[in-house]
Amino acid sequence: MTEQTTPLSPHSPLAGDHPGFDQARAAAAVIADATGVAEHRIAVVLGSGWGEAAGLIGEEVAAVPLAEVPGFHAPKVPGHNAVIRSVRLPDGTHALVFGSRTHFYESRDAQAVAHTVRTAAAAGAKTVVLTNGCGGLDPEIAPGTPVLISDHVNLTGATPLVGATFVDLTDLYSPRIRQIAREVDPSLREGVYVQFSGPQYETPAEVRMARTLGGDLVGMSTALDAIAARHAGLEVFGMSLVTNLGAGISETPLSHGEVVEAGQAAGPRISRLLADIVGRL
């Protein structure tokens, strides 16, 4: 039997009327019923290469197929997992671990992208950890290197926010949690993540543009998730795994197989790192 679900505070953004919030509340109710856990304190979204972290963060309580939760579908991208896991953390609280995310390029629907973090907020999360596999713009950052996201540039031309929804994105990627991450691993570097809409990889000219704009990392996720998470009142932490160098920097053509291979090679190390960071939150 599910514990009684804690009602949303009337001051929570998710208690208001915004496209997608009703579906997020419905999804959270299904997750609570399926897992028997009324509230999840932390949410973790696992991108390419990060999948092994689910088993290291804590003890799995239950796993719910994505396709059984309103607003979600089974992932179409190789290297992503088709379940949402409820994990008991060492302190007795729970984390909600999403084995995949909805990418903007799947339907060009920013509301669909935002559904993951909005569901996390409706499930009680106060913090969301966003991970991804990405291209690197600095030749000195080799594939297989994890990088903390310090800020982002959203080049999708979209937003999950609707109407006069003015949200401050200063320090969007939590300085507090980035400091915790550096305490776990002082060698971690930081960088600015540039989200393109995809699914095609960036051209060499677009890579040069991203570098000119101050970018260090390029990819097809995370920025829209982070905007929606801030709007939902979540503290946001982001970390990328550099799986390849960007077009024009890399001497070889880009491929998704390369991304998956780099993620598999780095998986055990970065998963342990992520679990250690989450353990301190």
C-alpha positions as MATLAB code, in Angstrom:
seq = 'MTEQTTPLSPHSPLAGDHPGFDQARAAAAVIADATGVAEHRIAVVLGSGWGEAAGLIGEEVAAVPLAEVPGFHAPKVPGHNAVIRSVRLPDGTHALVFGSRTHFYESRDAQAVAHTVRTAAAAGAKTVVLTNGCGGLDPEIAPGTPVLISDHVNLTGATPLVGATFVDLTDLYSPRIRQIAREVDPSLREGVYVQFSGPQYETPAEVRMARTLGGDLVGMSTALDAIAARHAGLEVFGMSLVTNLGAGISETPLSHGEVVEAGQAAGPRISRLLADIVGRL';
ca = [
       0.000    0.000    0.000;
       1.268    3.463   -0.843;
       1.965    5.926    1.919;
      -0.272    8.981    1.902;
       1.107   11.424   -0.641;
       2.103   14.806    0.749;
      -0.005   17.453   -0.988;
       1.758   20.171   -2.940;
       2.201   23.473   -1.149;
      -0.054   26.175   -2.594;
       3.156   28.197   -3.041;
       4.775   25.510   -5.223;
       4.931   26.424   -8.932;
       3.517   22.983   -9.675;
       0.399   23.847   -7.697;
      -0.438   26.462  -10.304;
      -1.973   26.271  -13.759;
       0.665   25.754  -16.430;
       0.730   23.442  -19.460;
       1.991   20.039  -18.398;
       1.557   20.406  -14.645;
      -1.589   18.279  -14.494;
       0.181   15.510  -16.380;
       3.205   15.781  -14.078;
       0.983   15.410  -11.019;
      -0.703   12.389  -12.618;
       2.672   10.819  -13.402;
       3.894   11.397   -9.840;
       0.769    9.724   -8.464;
       1.368    6.643  -10.644;
       5.004    6.493   -9.499;
       4.024    6.800   -5.835;
       1.461    4.029   -6.201;
       3.831    1.726   -8.116;
       6.809    2.224   -5.781;
       5.024    2.591   -2.447;
       7.121    5.718   -1.818;
       5.173    8.913   -1.259;
       8.069   11.330   -1.660;
      11.412   11.263   -3.443;
      13.910   13.842   -2.173;
      16.277   13.811   -5.164;
      15.785   13.096   -8.855;
      18.575   11.877  -11.136;
      18.316   11.892  -14.941;
      20.830    9.524  -16.536;
      22.161   10.444  -19.964;
      24.439    8.535  -22.305;
      27.213    6.809  -20.383;
      25.755    7.304  -16.919;
      23.475    4.259  -16.671;
      25.566    2.259  -14.200;
      25.091    4.938  -11.539;
      21.562    3.716  -10.778;
      22.906    0.641   -9.006;
      25.480    2.613   -6.997;
      23.354    5.470   -5.684;
      21.431    3.293   -3.238;
      19.218    0.246   -2.801;
      16.580   -0.178   -5.481;
      13.078   -0.286   -3.993;
      11.089   -0.582   -7.204;
      11.333   -0.086  -10.957;
       8.519    1.291  -13.090;
       8.566    0.957  -16.899;
       8.559    4.407  -18.468;
       5.757    3.455  -20.845;
       3.427    2.819  -17.870;
       3.756    6.377  -16.526;
       1.606    9.159  -18.055;
       3.566   11.406  -20.399;
       6.513    9.050  -20.876;
       7.437    6.526  -23.546;
      10.140    3.948  -23.986;
      13.413    5.581  -25.124;
      14.288    5.423  -28.790;
      17.985    6.213  -28.347;
      20.496    3.367  -27.860;
      22.253    3.552  -24.499;
      19.207    4.777  -22.554;
      17.178    2.710  -20.093;
      13.414    2.250  -20.197;
      12.612    2.423  -16.471;
      12.211    4.838  -13.591;
      13.779    3.494  -10.390;
      12.980    4.335   -6.799;
      16.223    4.082   -4.815;
      16.644    4.211   -1.038;
      19.555    6.461   -0.123;
      21.885    5.774    2.823;
      20.055    8.388    4.942;
      16.729    6.560    4.474;
      15.232    9.047    2.018;
      14.597    8.169   -1.614;
      15.856    9.186   -5.034;
      13.957    8.887   -8.271;
      16.303    7.733  -11.034;
      15.180    8.243  -14.631;
      16.948    5.858  -16.990;
      16.380    8.171  -19.947;
      14.974   11.556  -20.921;
      12.772   12.905  -23.690;
      14.909   14.770  -26.215;
      13.734   17.903  -27.972;
      14.568   16.452  -31.387;
      12.012   13.650  -30.930;
       8.979   15.889  -31.402;
      10.186   19.513  -31.151;
       7.987   19.744  -28.044;
       9.592   21.569  -25.106;
       6.661   20.596  -22.860;
       7.438   16.914  -23.453;
      11.081   17.566  -22.536;
      10.054   19.346  -19.333;
       7.808   16.491  -18.209;
      10.655   14.576  -16.544;
      11.719   17.341  -14.169;
       8.147   18.462  -13.538;
       7.250   14.907  -12.573;
      10.263   14.857  -10.249;
       9.074   18.059   -8.570;
       5.533   16.697   -8.242;
       7.028   13.551   -6.667;
       8.562   15.694   -3.919;
      12.085   16.254   -5.239;
      13.933   19.364   -4.132;
      17.060   18.677   -6.207;
      17.542   17.333   -9.715;
      20.777   15.937  -11.117;
      20.995   16.186  -14.917;
      23.640   14.181  -16.780;
      24.443   13.804  -20.458;
      26.963   12.668  -23.004;
      28.260   15.562  -25.093;
      30.820   16.847  -27.551;
      33.857   18.692  -26.270;
      35.086   21.991  -27.689;
      38.444   22.002  -25.900;
      41.031   19.586  -27.341;
      42.596   19.399  -23.870;
      39.426   17.789  -22.477;
      39.731   14.242  -23.753;
      36.779   11.934  -24.452;
      35.875   10.077  -21.265;
      36.238   13.182  -19.090;
      33.368   14.303  -16.793;
      32.795   18.079  -16.677;
      30.597   20.100  -14.319;
      28.095   22.357  -16.068;
      28.477   25.922  -14.818;
      26.030   27.574  -17.231;
      24.360   27.000  -20.566;
      23.491   28.601  -23.892;
      20.123   27.507  -25.282;
      20.251   27.486  -29.091;
      17.116   25.397  -29.625;
      14.928   28.442  -30.187;
      12.443   26.935  -27.709;
      11.523   27.117  -24.041;
       9.283   25.024  -21.778;
       7.861   28.232  -20.286;
       4.639   29.746  -21.596;
       3.320   33.299  -21.403;
       4.669   35.916  -19.015;
       6.622   33.359  -16.998;
       9.716   35.302  -16.008;
      12.282   33.046  -14.342;
      15.720   34.151  -13.131;
      18.433   31.814  -14.418;
      21.332   33.354  -12.499;
      23.344   30.527  -10.914;
      20.980   28.037  -12.530;
      23.515   25.242  -11.998;
      23.903   25.156   -8.222;
      27.238   26.578   -6.998;
      26.640   24.695   -3.732;
      26.478   21.299   -5.382;
      29.338   22.086   -7.754;
      31.470   22.763   -4.691;
      30.411   19.418   -3.211;
      31.414   17.747   -6.486;
      34.857   19.366   -6.376;
      35.278   18.137   -2.808;
      34.596   14.615   -4.065;
      36.978   15.041   -7.010;
      39.176   18.183   -7.006;
      40.258   17.476  -10.601;
      36.783   18.162  -12.005;
      36.638   20.982  -14.530;
      33.680   23.252  -15.263;
      32.258   24.345  -18.573;
      29.409   26.074  -20.372;
      27.026   23.685  -22.137;
      25.524   24.703  -25.478;
      22.317   22.922  -26.457;
      21.534   22.563  -30.150;
      18.217   21.126  -31.277;
      19.649   18.061  -33.094;
      19.393   15.284  -34.075;
      22.138   16.063  -36.592;
      25.551   16.719  -35.100;
      26.884   20.253  -35.241;
      28.815   21.431  -38.288;
      32.403   22.641  -37.847;
      31.101   26.207  -38.350;
      28.502   25.721  -35.604;
      31.199   24.349  -33.317;
      33.310   27.458  -33.949;
      30.248   29.601  -33.217;
      29.612   27.768  -29.945;
      33.210   28.360  -28.891;
      32.908   32.057  -29.808;
      29.770   32.262  -27.632;
      31.746   30.925  -24.678;
      30.777   27.270  -24.927;
      32.921   24.373  -23.788;
      30.456   21.525  -24.404;
      27.831   20.877  -27.085;
      24.872   18.533  -27.012;
      21.162   17.995  -27.617;
      19.683   18.004  -24.101;
      19.842   19.480  -20.585;
      19.286   23.217  -21.122;
      15.512   22.913  -21.594;
      15.338   20.445  -18.685;
      17.251   22.879  -16.467;
      14.982   25.822  -17.323;
      11.889   23.792  -16.463;
      13.514   22.542  -13.269;
      14.301   26.064  -12.059;
      10.724   27.108  -12.819;
       9.479   24.120  -10.793;
      11.571   25.233   -7.812;
      14.288   22.583   -8.029;
      17.971   23.041   -7.236;
      19.806   21.979  -10.399;
      23.119   20.154  -10.756;
      24.466   19.232  -14.174;
      27.375   17.076  -15.271;
      28.469   16.085  -18.765;
      30.581   13.232  -20.021;
      32.663   14.303  -22.995;
      32.175   11.388  -25.380;
      33.803   12.927  -28.459;
      35.415   16.105  -29.731;
      33.208   18.439  -31.756;
      33.124   18.465  -35.540;
      36.190   20.156  -37.002;
      38.122   19.456  -33.799;
      37.858   15.696  -34.058;
      39.932   14.097  -36.811;
      37.291   11.396  -37.357;
      33.628   11.587  -38.424;
      31.106   11.693  -35.575;
      28.792    8.765  -34.850;
      26.389    7.721  -32.118;
      28.303    4.455  -31.856;
      31.311    6.476  -30.742;
      29.184    8.163  -28.077;
      27.928    4.823  -26.734;
      31.419    3.293  -26.806;
      32.957    6.210  -24.898;
      30.151    6.032  -22.345;
      30.699    2.326  -21.806;
      34.438    2.805  -21.340;
      34.007    5.615  -18.797;
      30.854    4.177  -17.212;
      32.236    2.555  -14.040;
      34.371    5.575  -13.090;
      31.814    8.294  -13.750;
      28.995    6.270  -12.188;
      30.966    5.902   -8.963;
      31.720    9.631   -9.047;
      28.057   10.511   -9.502;
      26.975    8.166   -6.708;
      29.522    9.728   -4.349;
      28.236   13.214   -5.153;
      24.571   12.248   -4.726;
      25.495   10.596   -1.413;
      26.508   14.001   -0.057;
      23.374   15.883   -1.079;
];
